[in-house]
Coordinates of C-alpha atoms and ligand atoms in Angstrom, one line a residue:
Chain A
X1 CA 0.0 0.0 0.0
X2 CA 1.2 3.4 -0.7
X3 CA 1.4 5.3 2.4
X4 CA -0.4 8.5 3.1
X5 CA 0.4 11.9 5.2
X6 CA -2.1 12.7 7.6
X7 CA -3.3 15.8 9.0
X8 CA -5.2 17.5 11.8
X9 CA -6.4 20.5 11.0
X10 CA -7.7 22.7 14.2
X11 CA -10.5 25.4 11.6
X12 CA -12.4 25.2 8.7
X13 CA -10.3 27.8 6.9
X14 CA -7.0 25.5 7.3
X15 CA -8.7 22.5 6.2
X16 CA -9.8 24.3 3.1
X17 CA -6.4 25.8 2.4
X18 CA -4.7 22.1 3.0
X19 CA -7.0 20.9 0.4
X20 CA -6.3 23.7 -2.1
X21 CA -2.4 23.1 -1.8
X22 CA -2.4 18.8 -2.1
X23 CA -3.2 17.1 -5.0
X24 CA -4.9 13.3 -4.2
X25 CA -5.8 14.9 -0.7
X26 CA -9.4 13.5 0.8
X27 CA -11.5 14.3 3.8
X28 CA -11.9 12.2 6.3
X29 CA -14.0 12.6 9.7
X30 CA -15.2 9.6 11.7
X31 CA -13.7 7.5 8.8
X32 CA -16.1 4.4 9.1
X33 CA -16.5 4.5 5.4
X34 CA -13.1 6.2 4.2
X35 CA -11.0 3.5 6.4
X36 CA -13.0 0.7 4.4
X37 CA -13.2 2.1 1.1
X38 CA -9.2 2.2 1.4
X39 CA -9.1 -1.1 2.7
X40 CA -11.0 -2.4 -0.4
X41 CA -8.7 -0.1 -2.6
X42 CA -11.6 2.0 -3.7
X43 CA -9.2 4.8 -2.9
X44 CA -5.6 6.1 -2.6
X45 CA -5.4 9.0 -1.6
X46 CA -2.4 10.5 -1.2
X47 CA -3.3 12.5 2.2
X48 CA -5.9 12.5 4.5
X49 CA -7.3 15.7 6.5
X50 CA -8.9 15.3 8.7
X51 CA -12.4 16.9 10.2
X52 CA -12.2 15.3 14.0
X53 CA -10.4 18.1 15.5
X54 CA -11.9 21.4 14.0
X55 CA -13.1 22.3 17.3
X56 CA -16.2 23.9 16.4
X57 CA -18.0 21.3 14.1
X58 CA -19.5 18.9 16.0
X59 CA -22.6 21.1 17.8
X60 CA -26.1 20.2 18.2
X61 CA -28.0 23.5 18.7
X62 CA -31.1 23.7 19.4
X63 CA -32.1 27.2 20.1
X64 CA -34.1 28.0 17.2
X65 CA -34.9 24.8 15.4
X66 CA -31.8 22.6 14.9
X67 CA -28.6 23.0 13.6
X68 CA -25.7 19.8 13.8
X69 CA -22.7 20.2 13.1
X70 CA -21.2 17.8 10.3
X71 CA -19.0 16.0 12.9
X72 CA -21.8 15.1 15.3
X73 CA -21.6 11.6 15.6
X74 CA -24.8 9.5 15.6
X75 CA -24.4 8.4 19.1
X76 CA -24.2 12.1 19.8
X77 CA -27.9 13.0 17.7
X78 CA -29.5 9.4 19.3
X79 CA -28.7 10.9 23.1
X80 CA -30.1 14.3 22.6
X81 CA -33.3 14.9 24.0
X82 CA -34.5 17.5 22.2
X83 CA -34.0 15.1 18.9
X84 CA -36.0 12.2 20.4
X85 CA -39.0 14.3 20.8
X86 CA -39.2 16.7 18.1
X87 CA -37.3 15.2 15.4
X88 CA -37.9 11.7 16.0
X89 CA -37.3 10.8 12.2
X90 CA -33.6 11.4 12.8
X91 CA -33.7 9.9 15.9
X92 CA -34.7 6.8 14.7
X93 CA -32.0 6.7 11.8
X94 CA -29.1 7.5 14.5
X95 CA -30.0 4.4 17.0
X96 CA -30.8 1.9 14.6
X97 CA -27.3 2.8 12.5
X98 CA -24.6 0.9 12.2
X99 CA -23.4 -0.7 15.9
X100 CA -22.7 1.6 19.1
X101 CA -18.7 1.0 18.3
X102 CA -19.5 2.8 14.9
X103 CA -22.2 5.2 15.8
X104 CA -19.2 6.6 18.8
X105 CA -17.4 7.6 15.8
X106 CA -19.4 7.7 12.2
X107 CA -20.6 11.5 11.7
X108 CA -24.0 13.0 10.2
X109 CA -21.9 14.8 7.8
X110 CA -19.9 11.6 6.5
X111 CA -23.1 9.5 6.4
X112 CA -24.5 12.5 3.7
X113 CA -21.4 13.4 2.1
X114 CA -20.4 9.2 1.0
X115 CA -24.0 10.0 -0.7
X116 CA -25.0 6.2 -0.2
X117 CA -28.4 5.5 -1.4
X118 CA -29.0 3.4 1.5
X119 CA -27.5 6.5 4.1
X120 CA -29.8 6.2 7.2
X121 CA -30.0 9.7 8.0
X122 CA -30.7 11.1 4.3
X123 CA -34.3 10.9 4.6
X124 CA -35.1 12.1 7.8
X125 CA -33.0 15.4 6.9
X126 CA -35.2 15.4 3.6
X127 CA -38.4 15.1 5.1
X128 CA -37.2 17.4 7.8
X129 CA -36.4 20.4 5.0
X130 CA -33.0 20.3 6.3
X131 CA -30.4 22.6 4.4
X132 CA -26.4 22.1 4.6
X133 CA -24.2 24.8 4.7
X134 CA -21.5 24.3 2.8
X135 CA -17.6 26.1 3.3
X136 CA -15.5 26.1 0.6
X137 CA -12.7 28.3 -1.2
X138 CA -14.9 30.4 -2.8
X139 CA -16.7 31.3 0.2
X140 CA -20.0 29.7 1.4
X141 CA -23.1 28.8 0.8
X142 CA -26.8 26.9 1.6
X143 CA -28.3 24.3 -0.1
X144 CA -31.2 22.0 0.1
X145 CA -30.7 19.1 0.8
X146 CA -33.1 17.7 -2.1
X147 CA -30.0 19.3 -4.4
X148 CA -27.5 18.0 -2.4
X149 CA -27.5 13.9 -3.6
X150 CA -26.8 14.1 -7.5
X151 CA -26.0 9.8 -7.4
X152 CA -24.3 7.4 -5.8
X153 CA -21.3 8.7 -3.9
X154 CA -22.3 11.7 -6.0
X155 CA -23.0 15.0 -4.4
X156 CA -23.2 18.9 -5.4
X157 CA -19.8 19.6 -3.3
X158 CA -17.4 21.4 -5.8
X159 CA -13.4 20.7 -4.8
X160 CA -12.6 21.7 -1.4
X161 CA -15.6 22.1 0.1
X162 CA -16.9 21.0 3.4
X163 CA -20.4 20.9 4.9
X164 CA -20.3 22.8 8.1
X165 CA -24.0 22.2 9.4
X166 CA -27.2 20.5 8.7
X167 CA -30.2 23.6 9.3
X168 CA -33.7 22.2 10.4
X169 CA -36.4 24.6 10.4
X170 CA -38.8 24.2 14.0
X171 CA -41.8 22.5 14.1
X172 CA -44.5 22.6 16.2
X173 CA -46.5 20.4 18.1
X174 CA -49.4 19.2 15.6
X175 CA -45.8 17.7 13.6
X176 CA -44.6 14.3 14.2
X177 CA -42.3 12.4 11.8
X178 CA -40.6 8.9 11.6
X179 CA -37.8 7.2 9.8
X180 CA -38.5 3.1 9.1
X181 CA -35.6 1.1 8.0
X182 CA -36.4 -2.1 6.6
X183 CA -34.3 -4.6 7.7
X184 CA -33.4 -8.5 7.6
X185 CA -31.5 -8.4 11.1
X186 CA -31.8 -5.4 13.7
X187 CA -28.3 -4.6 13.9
X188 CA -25.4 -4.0 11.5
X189 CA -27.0 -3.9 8.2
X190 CA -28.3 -1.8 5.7
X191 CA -31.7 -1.2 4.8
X192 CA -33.6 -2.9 2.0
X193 CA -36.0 0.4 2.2
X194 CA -35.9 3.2 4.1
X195 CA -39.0 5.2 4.7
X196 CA -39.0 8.4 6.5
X197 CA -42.4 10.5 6.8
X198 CA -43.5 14.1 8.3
X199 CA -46.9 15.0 8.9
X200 CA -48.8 18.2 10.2
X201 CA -52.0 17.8 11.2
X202 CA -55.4 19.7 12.3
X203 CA -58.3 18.1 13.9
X204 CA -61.7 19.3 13.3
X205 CA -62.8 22.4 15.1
X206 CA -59.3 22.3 17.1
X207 CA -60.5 19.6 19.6
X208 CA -58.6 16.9 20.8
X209 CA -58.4 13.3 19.3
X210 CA -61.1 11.5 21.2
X211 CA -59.3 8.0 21.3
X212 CA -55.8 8.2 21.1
X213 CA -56.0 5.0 22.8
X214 CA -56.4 3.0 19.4
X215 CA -52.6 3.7 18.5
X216 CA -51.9 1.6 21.7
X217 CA -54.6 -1.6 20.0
X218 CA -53.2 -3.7 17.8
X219 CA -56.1 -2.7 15.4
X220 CA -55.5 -2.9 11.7
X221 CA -54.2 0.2 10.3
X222 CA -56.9 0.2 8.0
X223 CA -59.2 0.4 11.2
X224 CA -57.1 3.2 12.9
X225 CA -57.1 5.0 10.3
X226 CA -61.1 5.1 9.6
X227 CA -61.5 6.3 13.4
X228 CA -58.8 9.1 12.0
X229 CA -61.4 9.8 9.5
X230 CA -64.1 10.0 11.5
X231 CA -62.1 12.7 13.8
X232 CA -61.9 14.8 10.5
X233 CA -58.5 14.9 11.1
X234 CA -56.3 16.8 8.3
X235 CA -53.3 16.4 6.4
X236 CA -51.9 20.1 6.5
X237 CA -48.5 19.5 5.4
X238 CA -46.8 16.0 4.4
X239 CA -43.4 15.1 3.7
X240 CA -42.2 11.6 2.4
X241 CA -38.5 10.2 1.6
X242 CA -37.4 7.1 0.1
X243 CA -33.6 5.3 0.3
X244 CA -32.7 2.7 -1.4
X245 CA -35.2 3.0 -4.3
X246 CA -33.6 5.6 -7.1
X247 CA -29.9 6.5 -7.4
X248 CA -30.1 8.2 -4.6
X249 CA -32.3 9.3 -1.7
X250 CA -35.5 10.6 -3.0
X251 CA -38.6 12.5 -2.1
X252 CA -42.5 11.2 -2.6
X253 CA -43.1 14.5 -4.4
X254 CA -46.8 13.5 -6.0
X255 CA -47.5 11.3 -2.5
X256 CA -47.0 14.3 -1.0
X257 CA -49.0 17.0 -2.9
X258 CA -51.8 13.9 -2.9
X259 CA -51.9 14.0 0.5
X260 CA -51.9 17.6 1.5
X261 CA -54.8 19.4 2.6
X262 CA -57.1 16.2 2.3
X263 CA -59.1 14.7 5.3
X264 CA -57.1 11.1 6.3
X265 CA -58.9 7.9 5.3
X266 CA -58.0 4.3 4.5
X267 CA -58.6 5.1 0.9
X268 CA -56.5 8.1 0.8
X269 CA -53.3 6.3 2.3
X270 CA -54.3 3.6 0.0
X271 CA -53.5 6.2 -3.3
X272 CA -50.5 7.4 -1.3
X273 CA -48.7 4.1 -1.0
X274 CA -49.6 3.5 -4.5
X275 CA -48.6 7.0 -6.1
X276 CA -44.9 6.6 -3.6
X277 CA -44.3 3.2 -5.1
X278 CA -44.5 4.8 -8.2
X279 CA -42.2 7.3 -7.5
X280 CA -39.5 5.0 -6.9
X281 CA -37.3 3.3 -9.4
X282 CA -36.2 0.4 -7.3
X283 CA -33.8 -2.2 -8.8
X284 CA -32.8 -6.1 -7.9
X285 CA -30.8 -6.4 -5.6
X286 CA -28.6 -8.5 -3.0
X287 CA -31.0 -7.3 -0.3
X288 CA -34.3 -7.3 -1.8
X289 CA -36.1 -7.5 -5.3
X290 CA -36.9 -4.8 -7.3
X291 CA -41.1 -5.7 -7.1
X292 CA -40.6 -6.8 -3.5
X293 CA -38.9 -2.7 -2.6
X294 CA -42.1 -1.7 -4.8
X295 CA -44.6 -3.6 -2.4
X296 CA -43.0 -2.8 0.7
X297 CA -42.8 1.1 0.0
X298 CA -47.0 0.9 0.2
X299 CA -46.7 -0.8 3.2
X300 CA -44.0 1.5 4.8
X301 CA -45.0 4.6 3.8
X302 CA -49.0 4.2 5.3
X303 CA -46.5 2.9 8.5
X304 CA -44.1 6.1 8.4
X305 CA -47.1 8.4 8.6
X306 CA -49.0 6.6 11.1
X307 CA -46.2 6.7 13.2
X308 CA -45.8 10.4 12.7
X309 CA -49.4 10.5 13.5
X310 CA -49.1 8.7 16.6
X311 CA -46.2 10.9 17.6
X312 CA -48.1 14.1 17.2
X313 CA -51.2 12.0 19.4
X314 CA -49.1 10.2 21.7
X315 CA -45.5 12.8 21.8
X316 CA -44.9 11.4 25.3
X317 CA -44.2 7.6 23.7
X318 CA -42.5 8.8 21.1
X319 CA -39.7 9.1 22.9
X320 CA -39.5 5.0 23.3
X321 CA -39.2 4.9 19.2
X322 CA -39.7 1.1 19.3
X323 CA -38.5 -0.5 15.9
X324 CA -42.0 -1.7 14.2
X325 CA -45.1 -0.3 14.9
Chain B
X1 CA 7.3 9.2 7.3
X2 CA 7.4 8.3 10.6
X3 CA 5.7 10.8 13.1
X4 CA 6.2 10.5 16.9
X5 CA 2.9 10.2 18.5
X6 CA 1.4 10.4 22.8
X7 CA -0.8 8.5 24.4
X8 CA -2.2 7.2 27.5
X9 CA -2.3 2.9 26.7
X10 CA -4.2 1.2 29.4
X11 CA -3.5 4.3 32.1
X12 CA 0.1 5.0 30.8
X13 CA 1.2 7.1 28.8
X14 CA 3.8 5.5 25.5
X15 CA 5.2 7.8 23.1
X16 CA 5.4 5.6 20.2
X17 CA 6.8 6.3 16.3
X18 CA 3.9 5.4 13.8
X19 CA 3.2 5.0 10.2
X20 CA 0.3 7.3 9.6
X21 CA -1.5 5.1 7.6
X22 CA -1.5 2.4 10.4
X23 CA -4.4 1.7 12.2
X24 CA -5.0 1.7 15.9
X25 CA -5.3 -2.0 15.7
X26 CA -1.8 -2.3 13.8
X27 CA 0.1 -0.5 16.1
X28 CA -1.6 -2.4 19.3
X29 CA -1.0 -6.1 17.8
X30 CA 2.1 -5.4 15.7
X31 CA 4.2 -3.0 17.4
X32 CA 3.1 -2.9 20.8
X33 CA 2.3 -6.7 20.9
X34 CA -0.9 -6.3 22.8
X35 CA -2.0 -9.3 20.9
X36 CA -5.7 -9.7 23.5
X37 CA -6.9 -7.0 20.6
X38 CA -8.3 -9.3 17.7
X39 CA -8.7 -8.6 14.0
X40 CA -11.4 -10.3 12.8
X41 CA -12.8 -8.9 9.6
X42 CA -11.1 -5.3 9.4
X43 CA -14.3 -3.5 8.1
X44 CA -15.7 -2.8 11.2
X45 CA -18.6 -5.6 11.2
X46 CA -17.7 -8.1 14.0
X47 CA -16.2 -6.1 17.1
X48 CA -13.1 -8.0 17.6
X49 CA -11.4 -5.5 18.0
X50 CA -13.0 -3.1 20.2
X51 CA -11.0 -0.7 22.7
X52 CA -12.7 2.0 25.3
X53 CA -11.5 5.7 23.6
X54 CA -12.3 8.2 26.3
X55 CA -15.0 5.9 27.9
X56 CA -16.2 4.7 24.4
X57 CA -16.1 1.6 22.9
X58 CA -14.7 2.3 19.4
X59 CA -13.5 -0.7 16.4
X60 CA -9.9 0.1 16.6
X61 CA -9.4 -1.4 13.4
X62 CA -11.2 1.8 11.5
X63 CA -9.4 4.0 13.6
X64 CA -6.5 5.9 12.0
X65 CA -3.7 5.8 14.4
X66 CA -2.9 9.5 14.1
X67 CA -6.2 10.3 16.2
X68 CA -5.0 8.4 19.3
X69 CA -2.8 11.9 20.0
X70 CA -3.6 12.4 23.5
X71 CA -6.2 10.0 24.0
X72 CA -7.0 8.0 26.9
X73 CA -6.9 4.0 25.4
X74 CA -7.7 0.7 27.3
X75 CA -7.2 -2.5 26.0
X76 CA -8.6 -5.9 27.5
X77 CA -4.9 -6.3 29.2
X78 CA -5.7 -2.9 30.8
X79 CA -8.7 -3.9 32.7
X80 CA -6.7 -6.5 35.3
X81 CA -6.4 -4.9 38.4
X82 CA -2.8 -4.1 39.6
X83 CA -2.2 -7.5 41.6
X84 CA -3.1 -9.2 38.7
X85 CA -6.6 -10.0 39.7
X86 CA -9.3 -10.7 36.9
X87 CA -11.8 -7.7 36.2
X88 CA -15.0 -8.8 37.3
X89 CA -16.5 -9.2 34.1
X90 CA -13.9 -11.5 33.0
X91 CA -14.7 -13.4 36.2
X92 CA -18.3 -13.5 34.9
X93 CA -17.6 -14.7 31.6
X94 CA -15.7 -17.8 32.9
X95 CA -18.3 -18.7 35.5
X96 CA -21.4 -17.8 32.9
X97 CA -19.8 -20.5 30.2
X98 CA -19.7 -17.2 28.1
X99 CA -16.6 -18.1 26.5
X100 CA -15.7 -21.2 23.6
X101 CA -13.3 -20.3 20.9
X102 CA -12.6 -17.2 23.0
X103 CA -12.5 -15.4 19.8
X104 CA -15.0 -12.5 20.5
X105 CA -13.8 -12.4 23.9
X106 CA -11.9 -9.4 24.6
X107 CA -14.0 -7.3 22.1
X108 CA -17.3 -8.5 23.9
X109 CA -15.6 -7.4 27.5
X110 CA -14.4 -4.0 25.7
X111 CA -18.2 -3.5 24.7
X112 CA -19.8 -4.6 28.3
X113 CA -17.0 -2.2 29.8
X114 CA -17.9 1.0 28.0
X115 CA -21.3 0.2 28.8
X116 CA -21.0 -1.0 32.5
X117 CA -19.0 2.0 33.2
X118 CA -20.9 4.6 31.9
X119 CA -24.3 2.9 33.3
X120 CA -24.1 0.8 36.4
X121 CA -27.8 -1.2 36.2
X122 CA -28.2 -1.4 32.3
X123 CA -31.5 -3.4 31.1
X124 CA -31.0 -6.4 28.8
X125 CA -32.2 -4.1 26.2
X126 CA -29.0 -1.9 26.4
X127 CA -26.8 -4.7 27.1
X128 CA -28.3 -6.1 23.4
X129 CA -27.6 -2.8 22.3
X130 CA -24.0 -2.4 23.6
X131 CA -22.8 -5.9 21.8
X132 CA -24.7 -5.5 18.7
X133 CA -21.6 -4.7 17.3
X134 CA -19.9 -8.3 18.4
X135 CA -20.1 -11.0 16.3
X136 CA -20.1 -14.2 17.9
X137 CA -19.9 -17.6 16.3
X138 CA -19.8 -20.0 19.1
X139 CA -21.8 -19.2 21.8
X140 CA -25.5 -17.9 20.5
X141 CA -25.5 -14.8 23.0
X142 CA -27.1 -15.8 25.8
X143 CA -24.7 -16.5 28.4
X144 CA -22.5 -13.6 27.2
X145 CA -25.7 -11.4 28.2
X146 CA -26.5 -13.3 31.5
X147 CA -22.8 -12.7 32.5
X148 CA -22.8 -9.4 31.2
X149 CA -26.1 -9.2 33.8
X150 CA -24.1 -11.2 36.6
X151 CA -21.1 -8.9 36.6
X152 CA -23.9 -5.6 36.5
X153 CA -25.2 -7.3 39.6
X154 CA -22.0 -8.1 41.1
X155 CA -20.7 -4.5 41.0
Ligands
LIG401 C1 -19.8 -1.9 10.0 C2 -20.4 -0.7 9.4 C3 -21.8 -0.5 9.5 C4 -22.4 0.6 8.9 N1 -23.8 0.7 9.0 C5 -24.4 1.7 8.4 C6 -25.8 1.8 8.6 O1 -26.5 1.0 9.2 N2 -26.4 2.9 7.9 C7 -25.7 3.8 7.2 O2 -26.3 4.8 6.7 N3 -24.4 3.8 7.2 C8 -23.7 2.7 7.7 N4 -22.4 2.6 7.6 C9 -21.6 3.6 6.9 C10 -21.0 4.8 7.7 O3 -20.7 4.4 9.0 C11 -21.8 6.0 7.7 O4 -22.0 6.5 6.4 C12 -21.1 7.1 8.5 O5 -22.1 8.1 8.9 C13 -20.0 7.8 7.8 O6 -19.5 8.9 8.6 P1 -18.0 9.0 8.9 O7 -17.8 10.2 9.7 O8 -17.4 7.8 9.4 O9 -17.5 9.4 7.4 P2 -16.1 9.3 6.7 O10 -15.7 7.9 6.4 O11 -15.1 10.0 7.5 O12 -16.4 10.1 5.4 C14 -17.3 9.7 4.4 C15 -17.2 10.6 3.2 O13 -17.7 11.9 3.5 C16 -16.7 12.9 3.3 N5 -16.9 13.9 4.4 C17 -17.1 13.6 5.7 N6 -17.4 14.7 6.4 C18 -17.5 15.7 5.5 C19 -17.8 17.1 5.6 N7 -18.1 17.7 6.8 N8 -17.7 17.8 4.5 C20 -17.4 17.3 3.3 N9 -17.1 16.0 3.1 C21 -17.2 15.2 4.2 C22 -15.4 12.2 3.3 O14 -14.4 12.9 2.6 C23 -15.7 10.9 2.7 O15 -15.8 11.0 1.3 C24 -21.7 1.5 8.2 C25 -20.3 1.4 8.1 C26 -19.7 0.3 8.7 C27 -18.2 0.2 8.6
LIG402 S1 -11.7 -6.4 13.1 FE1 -12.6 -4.5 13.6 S2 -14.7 -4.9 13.5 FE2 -13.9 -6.7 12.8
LIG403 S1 -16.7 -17.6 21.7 FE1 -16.1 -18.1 19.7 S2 -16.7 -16.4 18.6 FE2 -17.6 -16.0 20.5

């Protein structure tokens, strides 16, 4: 193997400039993927710098919505309270990643920058509007995350740049969202699907839900869903992502615009499965069949939004995000 | 090039030269010969080779060495008392049956540690969490989590 210099930048603006003034350099922060892909000889670069010690990238604020800092790690985002309850989409990506040995180191911002189209926490931060900031030599700059993935291990970072933060606008308390990764074992793998859902919702004239006790049956959804008819409750705004089913992470656009602003029924989750799995483009695969993704995006995505719904309902269970619901 | 690098290795500190492509892993089995480390697949799947980083339990073999720079390591030989005396989890391990091929060992003992330390009563929900990372091919789990359990209680 042909060895490598490596470096330890202490700010942004020195990371930048070592990049500028190496050729073959690469980035590397927790290094969960960049230590394997040079293991497999994907890469040889010919030095590494790295993001671990740039003191001030690895924040979770949550002042005014949420900003992390690209070098959070996902052990980091899983502990935070303020995640669990109010973004529990990322929440759920960040404790079912990986193993606790690789979630202590792997970062949010590696885990969107290696642009997998299985990467766990790509579509919570889609269905959560999230925006990166991105620092480069030119200066910097904000972009949605929606134009961030451009294909596998493809994203819109120009040479040299480096994703500061992920920004999350705040949502309020009629908003619940949930991330389901479809898996064959519950640890250490990658999903076949990933679904990730937000949903605000208003009941009719702003009473409560009567029986928020039918999230704890084990009614059919179908059922649950015709009591969330009766309610009149509304869809007011709806977001749904999809990994693992296009070149890269993907939003339900048309699911979406189907289901906003329309009164939630059995048949109306019914067209939203329907309209998502058509969204997708999923292909055969070691982990799962191209018809077999299709299926099981109408099944998660009616899941994803009933567990936002419960969320929003229930917000004080949320915080136990068990793994199926 | 060599680089000199500082560290504290199982509660002393060793100034050490490294390569800086190295691994944590190489330099603990092939320089330092602390040989309880294991390498099992080198990816980061089966937790072989687990060491506590600053109280977390971290695959040393993704770890680039040049990140250990004034970091606080322990290995499984760090966790013997001075006099030599077995940690108690290791006690619990032997008198669980926890152990066959012995392979997973020190890994699974690195994972229970970061856990049991940071946590003194962990449920068997977190202990399942806390090994996830651990392959183990011989034993089926069970009595590494009821010795994980006994060496909770024994504390
Ligand atoms: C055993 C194992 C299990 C895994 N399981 C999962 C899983 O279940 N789900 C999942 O999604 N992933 C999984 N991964 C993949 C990986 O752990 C994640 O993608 C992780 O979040 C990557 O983060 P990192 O900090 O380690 O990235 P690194 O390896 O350090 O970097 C990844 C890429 O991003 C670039 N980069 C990193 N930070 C920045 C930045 N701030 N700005 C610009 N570029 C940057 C690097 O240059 C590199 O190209 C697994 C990996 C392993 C080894
Ligand atoms: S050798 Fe490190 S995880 Fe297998
Ligand atoms: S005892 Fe053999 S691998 Fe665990």
């Amino acid at each position: 193997m042909r060895g490598y210099e490596y470096f330890k930048p202490k700010t942004i603006e020195e990371a930048i400039k070592l990049m500028g003034s190496i050729e073959g350099a690469q980035y590397i922060a927790g290094g969960t993927d960049v230590m394997v892909m040079l293991r497999q000889k994907k890469i040889a670069p010919r030095c590494m710098i790295s993001l671990r010690n740039i003191s001030d990238l690895s924040y979770i604020d949550t002042n005014d919505g949420l900003r992390i800092g690209s070098a959070a790690t996902h052990s980091a985002i899983e502990e935070n309270e303020y995640i669990k309850r109010r973004y529990c989409a990322l929440n759920d990506a960040t404790t079912h990643l990986g193993s606790r040995q690789i979630r202590n180191v792997a970062t949010i911002g590696g885990n969107i920058c290696n642009a997998a189209p299985s990467a766990d926490t790509a579509c919570p931060l889609l269905v959560l509007d999230a925006r990166a900031i991105i620092v480069g030599p030119k200066g910097s700059r904000e972009l949605a995350l929606d134009d961030f993935f451009l294909g596998p291990g493809k994203t819109a970072l120009e040479k040299g740049e480096i994703v500061k933060e992920f920004v999350m606008p705040r949502f309020d308390e009629s908003t619940g969202s949930a991330y389901i990764k479809h898996t064959r074992r519950q640890a250490m793998d990658l999903p076949i699907l990933g679904i990730a859902a937000r949903i605000t919702i208003s009941v009719k004239s702003g009473s409560e839900v009567r029986c928020k006790d039918m999230f704890c049956t084990i009614d059919s959804i179908s059922n649950i869903l015709s009591r969330l008819k009766e309610e009149g409750m509304r869809c007011v705004d709806a977001r749904i992502a999809m990994g693992v089913v296009a070149p890269r992470p993907i939003r339900a656009k048309k699911a979406e615009a189907a289901l906003t602003g329309k009164i939630i029924s059995p048949e109306l989750f019914e067209e939203i499965g329907d309209i998502a799995a058509g969204e997708a483009q999923p292909r055969d695969s070691i982990r799962g069949e191209a018809w077999y993704r299709r299926e099981m995006i109408r099944v998660l995505v009616k899941r994803a939004l009933i567990k936002s719904i419960d969320r929003v309902i229930r917000p004080d269970e949320a915080i136990y995000p068990e793994r199926l619901w | 090039m060599k680089r000199e690098l500082t560290f504290i290795l199982n509660g002393e500190a060793v100034t050490t030269e490294v390569d800086p492509q190295w691994t944590l892993l190489y330099l603990l089995r092939e320089v330092l010969e602390l040989t309880g480390t294991k390498e099992g697949c080198g990816y980061g799947e089966c937790g072989a080779c687990t060491v506590i980083i600053d109280g977390q339990a971290v695959n040393s073999c993704l770890f680039p060495v040049m990140e250990v720079e004034g970091k606080r390591v322990t290995t499984i030989e760090g966790i013997t008392s001075k006099d030599g005396s077995m940690h108690p989890l290791q006690t619990a391990f032997i008198n669980e049956g926890a152990v066959q091929c012995g392979f997973c060992t020190p890994g699974m003992i690195m994972s229970a540690k970061a856990l049991l330390d940071a946590k003194d009563k962990p449920t068997e929900d977190e202990i399942k969490e806390a090994i996830e990372g651990n392959l183990c091919r011989c034993t089926g789990y069970v009595k590494i989590i009821d010795a994980i359990k006994s060496a909770a209680g024994g504390r």
